């Protein structure tokens, strides 16, 4: 019996050792080794929790083998029991290796620990999910996974086959199973994180103002499991205050008085202009200040309406599209696009315009089934969706599908052939070339990333120039907005406000005059702002504000990785929900935005749960 007890204890310690060793590897890749012991100590509780989960099956097998039944101690039964433990260990080794390698590979792009997002992307569209990866990176990743799996299986072999090879064959006394039962039950403690009311969560590993150190401490497999589990129960998440208090703050922030004071930017007589929304992959406002990269956008800033204090909602395209097209803040911790029943119950620009007589079309050079995009668009009222499969195979030249210049050429050809029937149209064009791996048919700048942005900028500029020469121009508005925070500069801190600063530009013959709009806003505010200009009722857009109405409170609200960002005239604040503390706070009234930001996130999740 002592050997069985020691075998279970050593199995638990084996998994813990494997998780502990992951941390210096992560630090070597991303952060250096200066605080490796602090990272290990603060992440140990999550490692112990996962070790508990992975030790449950071996514990149950050892418990069963401890029962005083003769049939359990035959050679055949022993082989079956060993096969169960071996099979479980193999599954655990593969899952642990996948989580570890995926976390190392993706962190450089996303800047936060592994969650359920890549799994959803992989199942919705494997080719698109792999588009950012070079062939050698994929091959190296498979090799790394194999190395980790083999390492774990070698430890298992040494422990169970060599040292504990006869553990199932010798018989035990009548009550000797009791210590094994107690030891198995004790696994509940590390799994849950103790006996207190709160259960284990990734926030336990956070200890530093340096995010890379916190993320190094987080067990990637635990982070993934937590992300999968919490995506379902929205109403219980982010409870900062009494619900009545949260609703009171929300109503104050989204108070919409009479619209008499709204500033109209359309030319007199323009009622139902054609609307073109160009969603630009990964652009940032910072990028537009790099000499020579975005000459077209910079020119359009001067020719139209430039919203100089505008912010992205989040970090991924599926989040950004929801915010832009549906006027809804999309949390970083959950992809609402994978819940078609919920997004179908949300209002949108397209649905409102369809009721006003508009016809909606969508152009995208990539896979429209990626992240449930097709159902997301159809539910809003987009009747014509053009994606990669609608182009000849010879034009699908990049990993993301069709390069931007061919996408715009297709859209331009069809737009300029519209019949002169007076029917207004909404057209959304989503670019993709300014995305990893940044391979584009364009060679103007030496820097590969900046060159990709320069290419997309030239495509956007060319489309606007073509439209300007057409009969459609005088009755058109072109809205240019990035899909999320920028991909440049690389490896920027996601908990800095400037990271979310993006350009919003409106041009078109339907506008009165060029001007710089200094009102604070974020992606979800485009919907209410546009519909107000068209005189279309939009009270159901409960998280979207009209940026041209000076009577409503104006602020930027955005959602970093499990955090909250809010910018007002008096305060710029970012709060980390894992650390449970403010990590950025500046302005005349420091800390002033914290309660408002928490209330908005709480009300947002209440609203998601009811959709």
PDB file of N, CA, C and O in Angstrom, residues 474-535:
ATOM      1  N   UNK A 474     -21.399  62.044 -55.344  1.00  0.00           N
ATOM      2  CA  UNK A 474     -22.120  63.138 -54.691  1.00  0.00           C
ATOM      3  C   UNK A 474     -23.197  62.658 -53.727  1.00  0.00           C
ATOM      4  O   UNK A 474     -23.689  63.439 -52.922  1.00  0.00           O
ATOM      5  N   UNK A 475     -23.547  61.381 -53.822  1.00  0.00           N
ATOM      6  CA  UNK A 475     -24.556  60.841 -52.906  1.00  0.00           C
ATOM      7  C   UNK A 475     -23.982  59.660 -52.124  1.00  0.00           C
ATOM      8  O   UNK A 475     -24.649  58.672 -51.878  1.00  0.00           O
ATOM      9  N   UNK A 476     -22.710  59.786 -51.725  1.00  0.00           N
ATOM     10  CA  UNK A 476     -22.035  58.672 -51.039  1.00  0.00           C
ATOM     11  C   UNK A 476     -21.262  59.147 -49.817  1.00  0.00           C
ATOM     12  O   UNK A 476     -20.747  60.276 -49.778  1.00  0.00           O
ATOM     13  N   UNK A 477     -21.185  58.246 -48.829  1.00  0.00           N
ATOM     14  CA  UNK A 477     -20.315  58.410 -47.663  1.00  0.00           C
ATOM     15  C   UNK A 477     -19.425  57.176 -47.595  1.00  0.00           C
ATOM     16  O   UNK A 477     -19.914  56.044 -47.633  1.00  0.00           O
ATOM     17  N   UNK A 478     -18.124  57.398 -47.506  1.00  0.00           N
ATOM     18  CA  UNK A 478     -17.179  56.296 -47.331  1.00  0.00           C
ATOM     19  C   UNK A 478     -16.611  56.395 -45.912  1.00  0.00           C
ATOM     20  O   UNK A 478     -16.012  57.411 -45.542  1.00  0.00           O
ATOM     21  N   UNK A 479     -16.826  55.347 -45.134  1.00  0.00           N
ATOM     22  CA  UNK A 479     -16.354  55.311 -43.741  1.00  0.00           C
ATOM     23  C   UNK A 479     -15.208  54.312 -43.653  1.00  0.00           C
ATOM     24  O   UNK A 479     -15.379  53.134 -43.973  1.00  0.00           O
ATOM     25  N   UNK A 480     -14.036  54.790 -43.247  1.00  0.00           N
ATOM     26  CA  UNK A 480     -12.861  53.929 -43.116  1.00  0.00           C
ATOM     27  C   UNK A 480     -12.520  53.757 -41.642  1.00  0.00           C
ATOM     28  O   UNK A 480     -12.322  54.756 -40.926  1.00  0.00           O
ATOM     29  N   UNK A 481     -12.440  52.511 -41.196  1.00  0.00           N
ATOM     30  CA  UNK A 481     -12.161  52.234 -39.788  1.00  0.00           C
ATOM     31  C   UNK A 481     -11.418  50.906 -39.672  1.00  0.00           C
ATOM     32  O   UNK A 481     -11.743  49.942 -40.361  1.00  0.00           O
ATOM     33  N   UNK A 482     -10.366  50.812 -38.855  1.00  0.00           N
ATOM     34  CA  UNK A 482      -9.705  49.523 -38.615  1.00  0.00           C
ATOM     35  C   UNK A 482     -10.635  48.554 -37.887  1.00  0.00           C
ATOM     36  O   UNK A 482     -11.596  48.961 -37.227  1.00  0.00           O
ATOM     37  N   UNK A 483     -10.329  47.272 -38.005  1.00  0.00           N
ATOM     38  CA  UNK A 483     -11.162  46.268 -37.351  1.00  0.00           C
ATOM     39  C   UNK A 483     -10.862  46.126 -35.865  1.00  0.00           C
ATOM     40  O   UNK A 483     -11.725  45.719 -35.089  1.00  0.00           O
ATOM     41  N   UNK A 484      -9.637  46.478 -35.466  1.00  0.00           N
ATOM     42  CA  UNK A 484      -9.269  46.343 -34.048  1.00  0.00           C
ATOM     43  C   UNK A 484      -7.987  47.136 -33.811  1.00  0.00           C
ATOM     44  O   UNK A 484      -7.543  47.876 -34.690  1.00  0.00           O
ATOM     45  N   UNK A 485      -7.401  46.984 -32.646  1.00  0.00           N
ATOM     46  CA  UNK A 485      -6.141  47.687 -32.369  1.00  0.00           C
ATOM     47  C   UNK A 485      -5.101  47.309 -33.407  1.00  0.00           C
ATOM     48  O   UNK A 485      -5.186  46.279 -34.075  1.00  0.00           O
ATOM     49  N   UNK A 486      -4.104  48.144 -33.552  1.00  0.00           N
ATOM     50  CA  UNK A 486      -3.142  47.976 -34.628  1.00  0.00           C
ATOM     51  C   UNK A 486      -2.118  46.879 -34.395  1.00  0.00           C
ATOM     52  O   UNK A 486      -1.816  46.515 -33.261  1.00  0.00           O
ATOM     53  N   UNK A 487      -1.569  46.379 -35.499  1.00  0.00           N
ATOM     54  CA  UNK A 487      -0.509  45.373 -35.435  1.00  0.00           C
ATOM     55  C   UNK A 487       0.874  46.018 -35.431  1.00  0.00           C
ATOM     56  O   UNK A 487       1.875  45.310 -35.455  1.00  0.00           O
ATOM     57  N   UNK A 488       0.902  47.341 -35.414  1.00  0.00           N
ATOM     58  CA  UNK A 488       2.197  48.049 -35.394  1.00  0.00           C
ATOM     59  C   UNK A 488       2.102  49.218 -34.435  1.00  0.00           C
ATOM     60  O   UNK A 488       1.085  49.922 -34.414  1.00  0.00           O
ATOM     61  N   UNK A 489       3.113  49.459 -33.608  1.00  0.00           N
ATOM     62  CA  UNK A 489       4.348  48.684 -33.502  1.00  0.00           C
ATOM     63  C   UNK A 489       4.135  47.321 -32.861  1.00  0.00           C
ATOM     64  O   UNK A 489       3.165  47.117 -32.129  1.00  0.00           O
ATOM     65  N   UNK A 490       5.030  46.414 -33.129  1.00  0.00           N
ATOM     66  CA  UNK A 490       4.903  45.067 -32.606  1.00  0.00           C
ATOM     67  C   UNK A 490       5.195  45.016 -31.105  1.00  0.00           C
ATOM     68  O   UNK A 490       5.906  45.851 -30.565  1.00  0.00           O
ATOM     69  N   UNK A 491       4.620  44.004 -30.455  1.00  0.00           N
ATOM     70  CA  UNK A 491       4.886  43.686 -29.050  1.00  0.00           C
ATOM     71  C   UNK A 491       4.598  44.866 -28.119  1.00  0.00           C
ATOM     72  O   UNK A 491       5.293  45.075 -27.122  1.00  0.00           O
ATOM     73  N   UNK A 492       3.592  45.650 -28.466  1.00  0.00           N
ATOM     74  CA  UNK A 492       3.210  46.771 -27.606  1.00  0.00           C
ATOM     75  C   UNK A 492       2.376  46.263 -26.435  1.00  0.00           C
ATOM     76  O   UNK A 492       1.742  45.207 -26.498  1.00  0.00           O
ATOM     77  N   UNK A 493       2.376  47.023 -25.360  1.00  0.00           N
ATOM     78  CA  UNK A 493       1.629  46.678 -24.146  1.00  0.00           C
ATOM     79  C   UNK A 493       0.139  46.883 -24.391  1.00  0.00           C
ATOM     80  O   UNK A 493      -0.309  47.981 -24.733  1.00  0.00           O
ATOM     81  N   UNK A 494      -0.657  45.827 -24.238  1.00  0.00           N
ATOM     82  CA  UNK A 494      -2.095  45.924 -24.465  1.00  0.00           C
ATOM     83  C   UNK A 494      -2.828  46.712 -23.383  1.00  0.00           C
ATOM     84  O   UNK A 494      -4.028  46.969 -23.513  1.00  0.00           O
ATOM     85  N   UNK A 495      -2.128  47.053 -22.321  1.00  0.00           N
ATOM     86  CA  UNK A 495      -2.753  47.829 -21.254  1.00  0.00           C
ATOM     87  C   UNK A 495      -2.247  49.276 -21.249  1.00  0.00           C
ATOM     88  O   UNK A 495      -2.027  49.863 -20.192  1.00  0.00           O
ATOM     89  N   UNK A 496      -2.110  49.824 -22.443  1.00  0.00           N
ATOM     90  CA  UNK A 496      -1.813  51.244 -22.620  1.00  0.00           C
ATOM     91  C   UNK A 496      -2.881  51.831 -23.557  1.00  0.00           C
ATOM     92  O   UNK A 496      -3.165  51.244 -24.610  1.00  0.00           O
ATOM     93  N   UNK A 497      -3.480  52.971 -23.219  1.00  0.00           N
ATOM     94  CA  UNK A 497      -4.581  53.512 -24.034  1.00  0.00           C
ATOM     95  C   UNK A 497      -4.202  53.761 -25.488  1.00  0.00           C
ATOM     96  O   UNK A 497      -5.020  53.526 -26.386  1.00  0.00           O
ATOM     97  N   UNK A 498      -2.971  54.247 -25.747  1.00  0.00           N
ATOM     98  CA  UNK A 498      -2.605  54.566 -27.120  1.00  0.00           C
ATOM     99  C   UNK A 498      -2.666  53.343 -28.022  1.00  0.00           C
ATOM    100  O   UNK A 498      -2.826  53.458 -29.251  1.00  0.00           O
ATOM    101  N   UNK A 499      -2.569  52.154 -27.432  1.00  0.00           N
ATOM    102  CA  UNK A 499      -2.618  50.904 -28.207  1.00  0.00           C
ATOM    103  C   UNK A 499      -3.952  50.768 -28.947  1.00  0.00           C
ATOM    104  O   UNK A 499      -4.025  50.114 -29.992  1.00  0.00           O
ATOM    105  N   UNK A 500      -4.999  51.373 -28.425  1.00  0.00           N
ATOM    106  CA  UNK A 500      -6.350  51.235 -28.989  1.00  0.00           C
ATOM    107  C   UNK A 500      -6.755  52.434 -29.842  1.00  0.00           C
ATOM    108  O   UNK A 500      -7.859  52.465 -30.368  1.00  0.00           O
ATOM    109  N   UNK A 501      -5.863  53.398 -29.961  1.00  0.00           N
ATOM    110  CA  UNK A 501      -6.154  54.602 -30.742  1.00  0.00           C
ATOM    111  C   UNK A 501      -6.098  54.260 -32.233  1.00  0.00           C
ATOM    112  O   UNK A 501      -5.063  53.842 -32.745  1.00  0.00           O
ATOM    113  N   UNK A 502      -7.201  54.436 -32.930  1.00  0.00           N
ATOM    114  CA  UNK A 502      -7.276  54.102 -34.353  1.00  0.00           C
ATOM    115  C   UNK A 502      -7.891  55.269 -35.121  1.00  0.00           C
ATOM    116  O   UNK A 502      -8.601  56.099 -34.550  1.00  0.00           O
ATOM    117  N   UNK A 503      -7.640  55.357 -36.422  1.00  0.00           N
ATOM    118  CA  UNK A 503      -8.256  56.424 -37.212  1.00  0.00           C
ATOM    119  C   UNK A 503      -9.682  56.056 -37.630  1.00  0.00           C
ATOM    120  O   UNK A 503      -9.959  54.911 -37.981  1.00  0.00           O
ATOM    121  N   UNK A 504     -10.571  57.012 -37.580  1.00  0.00           N
ATOM    122  CA  UNK A 504     -11.897  56.896 -38.182  1.00  0.00           C
ATOM    123  C   UNK A 504     -12.035  58.067 -39.141  1.00  0.00           C
ATOM    124  O   UNK A 504     -11.900  59.227 -38.740  1.00  0.00           O
ATOM    125  N   UNK A 505     -12.266  57.759 -40.405  1.00  0.00           N
ATOM    126  CA  UNK A 505     -12.308  58.786 -41.446  1.00  0.00           C
ATOM    127  C   UNK A 505     -13.584  58.630 -42.268  1.00  0.00           C
ATOM    128  O   UNK A 505     -13.907  57.516 -42.706  1.00  0.00           O
ATOM    129  N   UNK A 506     -14.304  59.746 -42.469  1.00  0.00           N
ATOM    130  CA  UNK A 506     -15.472  59.774 -43.349  1.00  0.00           C
ATOM    131  C   UNK A 506     -15.148  60.701 -44.518  1.00  0.00           C
ATOM    132  O   UNK A 506     -14.719  61.850 -44.306  1.00  0.00           O
ATOM    133  N   UNK A 507     -15.346  60.226 -45.723  1.00  0.00           N
ATOM    134  CA  UNK A 507     -15.231  61.089 -46.898  1.00  0.00           C
ATOM    135  C   UNK A 507     -16.434  60.840 -47.799  1.00  0.00           C
ATOM    136  O   UNK A 507     -17.195  59.896 -47.599  1.00  0.00           O
ATOM    137  N   UNK A 508     -16.601  61.689 -48.788  1.00  0.00           N
ATOM    138  CA  UNK A 508     -17.684  61.484 -49.742  1.00  0.00           C
ATOM    139  C   UNK A 508     -18.349  62.780 -50.136  1.00  0.00           C
ATOM    140  O   UNK A 508     -18.330  63.766 -49.380  1.00  0.00           O
ATOM    141  N   UNK A 509     -18.955  62.776 -51.313  1.00  0.00           N
ATOM    142  CA  UNK A 509     -19.628  63.968 -51.805  1.00  0.00           C
ATOM    143  C   UNK A 509     -20.875  64.328 -51.039  1.00  0.00           C
ATOM    144  O   UNK A 509     -21.398  65.441 -51.184  1.00  0.00           O
ATOM    145  N   UNK A 510     -21.380  63.401 -50.210  1.00  0.00           N
ATOM    146  CA  UNK A 510     -22.586  63.680 -49.433  1.00  0.00           C
ATOM    147  C   UNK A 510     -22.293  64.506 -48.186  1.00  0.00           C
ATOM    148  O   UNK A 510     -23.230  64.955 -47.506  1.00  0.00           O
ATOM    149  N   UNK A 511     -21.004  64.718 -47.872  1.00  0.00           N
ATOM    150  CA  UNK A 511     -20.631  65.463 -46.671  1.00  0.00           C
ATOM    151  C   UNK A 511     -20.511  66.951 -46.970  1.00  0.00           C
ATOM    152  O   UNK A 511     -20.143  67.354 -48.074  1.00  0.00           O
ATOM    153  N   UNK A 512     -20.776  67.766 -45.949  1.00  0.00           N
ATOM    154  CA  UNK A 512     -20.733  69.222 -46.116  1.00  0.00           C
ATOM    155  C   UNK A 512     -19.322  69.736 -46.367  1.00  0.00           C
ATOM    156  O   UNK A 512     -19.051  70.426 -47.345  1.00  0.00           O
ATOM    157  N   UNK A 513     -18.400  69.414 -45.463  1.00  0.00           N
ATOM    158  CA  UNK A 513     -17.075  70.019 -45.524  1.00  0.00           C
ATOM    159  C   UNK A 513     -16.100  69.212 -44.674  1.00  0.00           C
ATOM    160  O   UNK A 513     -16.512  68.468 -43.777  1.00  0.00           O
ATOM    161  N   UNK A 514     -14.805  69.349 -44.932  1.00  0.00           N
ATOM    162  CA  UNK A 514     -13.803  68.649 -44.099  1.00  0.00           C
ATOM    163  C   UNK A 514     -13.761  69.258 -42.700  1.00  0.00           C
ATOM    164  O   UNK A 514     -13.990  70.448 -42.523  1.00  0.00           O
ATOM    165  N   UNK A 515     -13.458  68.446 -41.720  1.00  0.00           N
ATOM    166  CA  UNK A 515     -13.250  68.942 -40.356  1.00  0.00           C
ATOM    167  C   UNK A 515     -12.622  67.843 -39.502  1.00  0.00           C
ATOM    168  O   UNK A 515     -12.715  66.652 -39.828  1.00  0.00           O
ATOM    169  N   UNK A 516     -11.996  68.257 -38.426  1.00  0.00           N
ATOM    170  CA  UNK A 516     -11.447  67.319 -37.441  1.00  0.00           C
ATOM    171  C   UNK A 516     -12.433  67.234 -36.285  1.00  0.00           C
ATOM    172  O   UNK A 516     -12.809  68.255 -35.699  1.00  0.00           O
ATOM    173  N   UNK A 517     -12.876  66.027 -35.985  1.00  0.00           N
ATOM    174  CA  UNK A 517     -13.818  65.786 -34.891  1.00  0.00           C
ATOM    175  C   UNK A 517     -13.024  65.335 -33.673  1.00  0.00           C
ATOM    176  O   UNK A 517     -12.408  64.267 -33.685  1.00  0.00           O
ATOM    177  N   UNK A 518     -13.034  66.134 -32.620  1.00  0.00           N
ATOM    178  CA  UNK A 518     -12.239  65.832 -31.430  1.00  0.00           C
ATOM    179  C   UNK A 518     -13.043  65.165 -30.326  1.00  0.00           C
ATOM    180  O   UNK A 518     -12.564  65.013 -29.208  1.00  0.00           O
ATOM    181  N   UNK A 519     -14.261  64.753 -30.640  1.00  0.00           N
ATOM    182  CA  UNK A 519     -15.109  64.073 -29.659  1.00  0.00           C
ATOM    183  C   UNK A 519     -14.573  62.668 -29.382  1.00  0.00           C
ATOM    184  O   UNK A 519     -14.196  61.946 -30.307  1.00  0.00           O
ATOM    185  N   UNK A 520     -14.561  62.282 -28.134  1.00  0.00           N
ATOM    186  CA  UNK A 520     -14.141  60.935 -27.761  1.00  0.00           C
ATOM    187  C   UNK A 520     -15.188  59.911 -28.197  1.00  0.00           C
ATOM    188  O   UNK A 520     -16.399  60.143 -28.082  1.00  0.00           O
ATOM    189  N   UNK A 521     -14.715  58.775 -28.689  1.00  0.00           N
ATOM    190  CA  UNK A 521     -15.628  57.709 -29.082  1.00  0.00           C
ATOM    191  C   UNK A 521     -14.882  56.416 -29.329  1.00  0.00           C
ATOM    192  O   UNK A 521     -13.651  56.381 -29.348  1.00  0.00           O
ATOM    193  N   UNK A 522     -15.642  55.342 -29.511  1.00  0.00           N
ATOM    194  CA  UNK A 522     -15.047  54.049 -29.829  1.00  0.00           C
ATOM    195  C   UNK A 522     -15.932  53.328 -30.842  1.00  0.00           C
ATOM    196  O   UNK A 522     -17.020  53.793 -31.170  1.00  0.00           O
ATOM    197  N   UNK A 523     -15.470  52.190 -31.336  1.00  0.00           N
ATOM    198  CA  UNK A 523     -16.085  51.556 -32.499  1.00  0.00           C
ATOM    199  C   UNK A 523     -17.593  51.376 -32.404  1.00  0.00           C
ATOM    200  O   UNK A 523     -18.301  51.538 -33.395  1.00  0.00           O
ATOM    201  N   UNK A 524     -18.097  51.051 -31.225  1.00  0.00           N
ATOM    202  CA  UNK A 524     -19.531  50.816 -31.098  1.00  0.00           C
ATOM    203  C   UNK A 524     -20.348  52.085 -31.313  1.00  0.00           C
ATOM    204  O   UNK A 524     -21.578  52.014 -31.459  1.00  0.00           O
ATOM    205  N   UNK A 525     -19.700  53.254 -31.337  1.00  0.00           N
ATOM    206  CA  UNK A 525     -20.430  54.515 -31.514  1.00  0.00           C
ATOM    207  C   UNK A 525     -20.674  54.862 -32.987  1.00  0.00           C
ATOM    208  O   UNK A 525     -21.430  55.791 -33.286  1.00  0.00           O
ATOM    209  N   UNK A 526     -20.060  54.137 -33.900  1.00  0.00           N
ATOM    210  CA  UNK A 526     -20.271  54.417 -35.321  1.00  0.00           C
ATOM    211  C   UNK A 526     -21.737  54.235 -35.696  1.00  0.00           C
ATOM    212  O   UNK A 526     -22.304  55.037 -36.450  1.00  0.00           O
ATOM    213  N   UNK A 527     -22.368  53.186 -35.195  1.00  0.00           N
ATOM    214  CA  UNK A 527     -23.739  52.863 -35.584  1.00  0.00           C
ATOM    215  C   UNK A 527     -24.705  53.994 -35.249  1.00  0.00           C
ATOM    216  O   UNK A 527     -25.451  54.479 -36.117  1.00  0.00           O
ATOM    217  N   UNK A 528     -24.719  54.441 -33.999  1.00  0.00           N
ATOM    218  CA  UNK A 528     -25.644  55.501 -33.597  1.00  0.00           C
ATOM    219  C   UNK A 528     -25.314  56.811 -34.306  1.00  0.00           C
ATOM    220  O   UNK A 528     -26.219  57.564 -34.692  1.00  0.00           O
ATOM    221  N   UNK A 529     -24.035  57.087 -34.503  1.00  0.00           N
ATOM    222  CA  UNK A 529     -23.621  58.329 -35.158  1.00  0.00           C
ATOM    223  C   UNK A 529     -24.115  58.369 -36.599  1.00  0.00           C
ATOM    224  O   UNK A 529     -24.672  59.377 -37.056  1.00  0.00           O
ATOM    225  N   UNK A 530     -23.935  57.277 -37.322  1.00  0.00           N
ATOM    226  CA  UNK A 530     -24.368  57.219 -38.724  1.00  0.00           C
ATOM    227  C   UNK A 530     -25.890  57.268 -38.846  1.00  0.00           C
ATOM    228  O   UNK A 530     -26.438  58.038 -39.649  1.00  0.00           O
ATOM    229  N   UNK A 531     -26.579  56.457 -38.065  1.00  0.00           N
ATOM    230  CA  UNK A 531     -28.039  56.402 -38.169  1.00  0.00           C
ATOM    231  C   UNK A 531     -28.682  57.723 -37.769  1.00  0.00           C
ATOM    232  O   UNK A 531     -29.715  58.124 -38.330  1.00  0.00           O
ATOM    233  N   UNK A 532     -28.084  58.436 -36.815  1.00  0.00           N
ATOM    234  CA  UNK A 532     -28.606  59.753 -36.427  1.00  0.00           C
ATOM    235  C   UNK A 532     -28.520  60.726 -37.599  1.00  0.00           C
ATOM    236  O   UNK A 532     -29.440  61.515 -37.832  1.00  0.00           O
ATOM    237  N   UNK A 533     -27.427  60.692 -38.341  1.00  0.00           N
ATOM    238  CA  UNK A 533     -27.282  61.572 -39.492  1.00  0.00           C
ATOM    239  C   UNK A 533     -28.342  61.290 -40.557  1.00  0.00           C
ATOM    240  O   UNK A 533     -28.768  62.194 -41.279  1.00  0.00           O
ATOM    241  N   UNK A 534     -28.776  60.050 -40.627  1.00  0.00           N
ATOM    242  CA  UNK A 534     -29.781  59.661 -41.623  1.00  0.00           C
ATOM    243  C   UNK A 534     -31.206  59.810 -41.093  1.00  0.00           C
ATOM    244  O   UNK A 534     -32.170  59.543 -41.823  1.00  0.00           O
ATOM    245  N   UNK A 535     -31.332  60.236 -39.840  1.00  0.00           N
ATOM    246  CA  UNK A 535     -32.650  60.405 -39.258  1.00  0.00           C
ATOM    247  C   UNK A 535     -33.376  59.102 -38.994  1.00  0.00           C
ATOM    248  O   UNK A 535     -34.612  59.047 -39.008  1.00  0.00           O
TER     249      UNK A 535
END
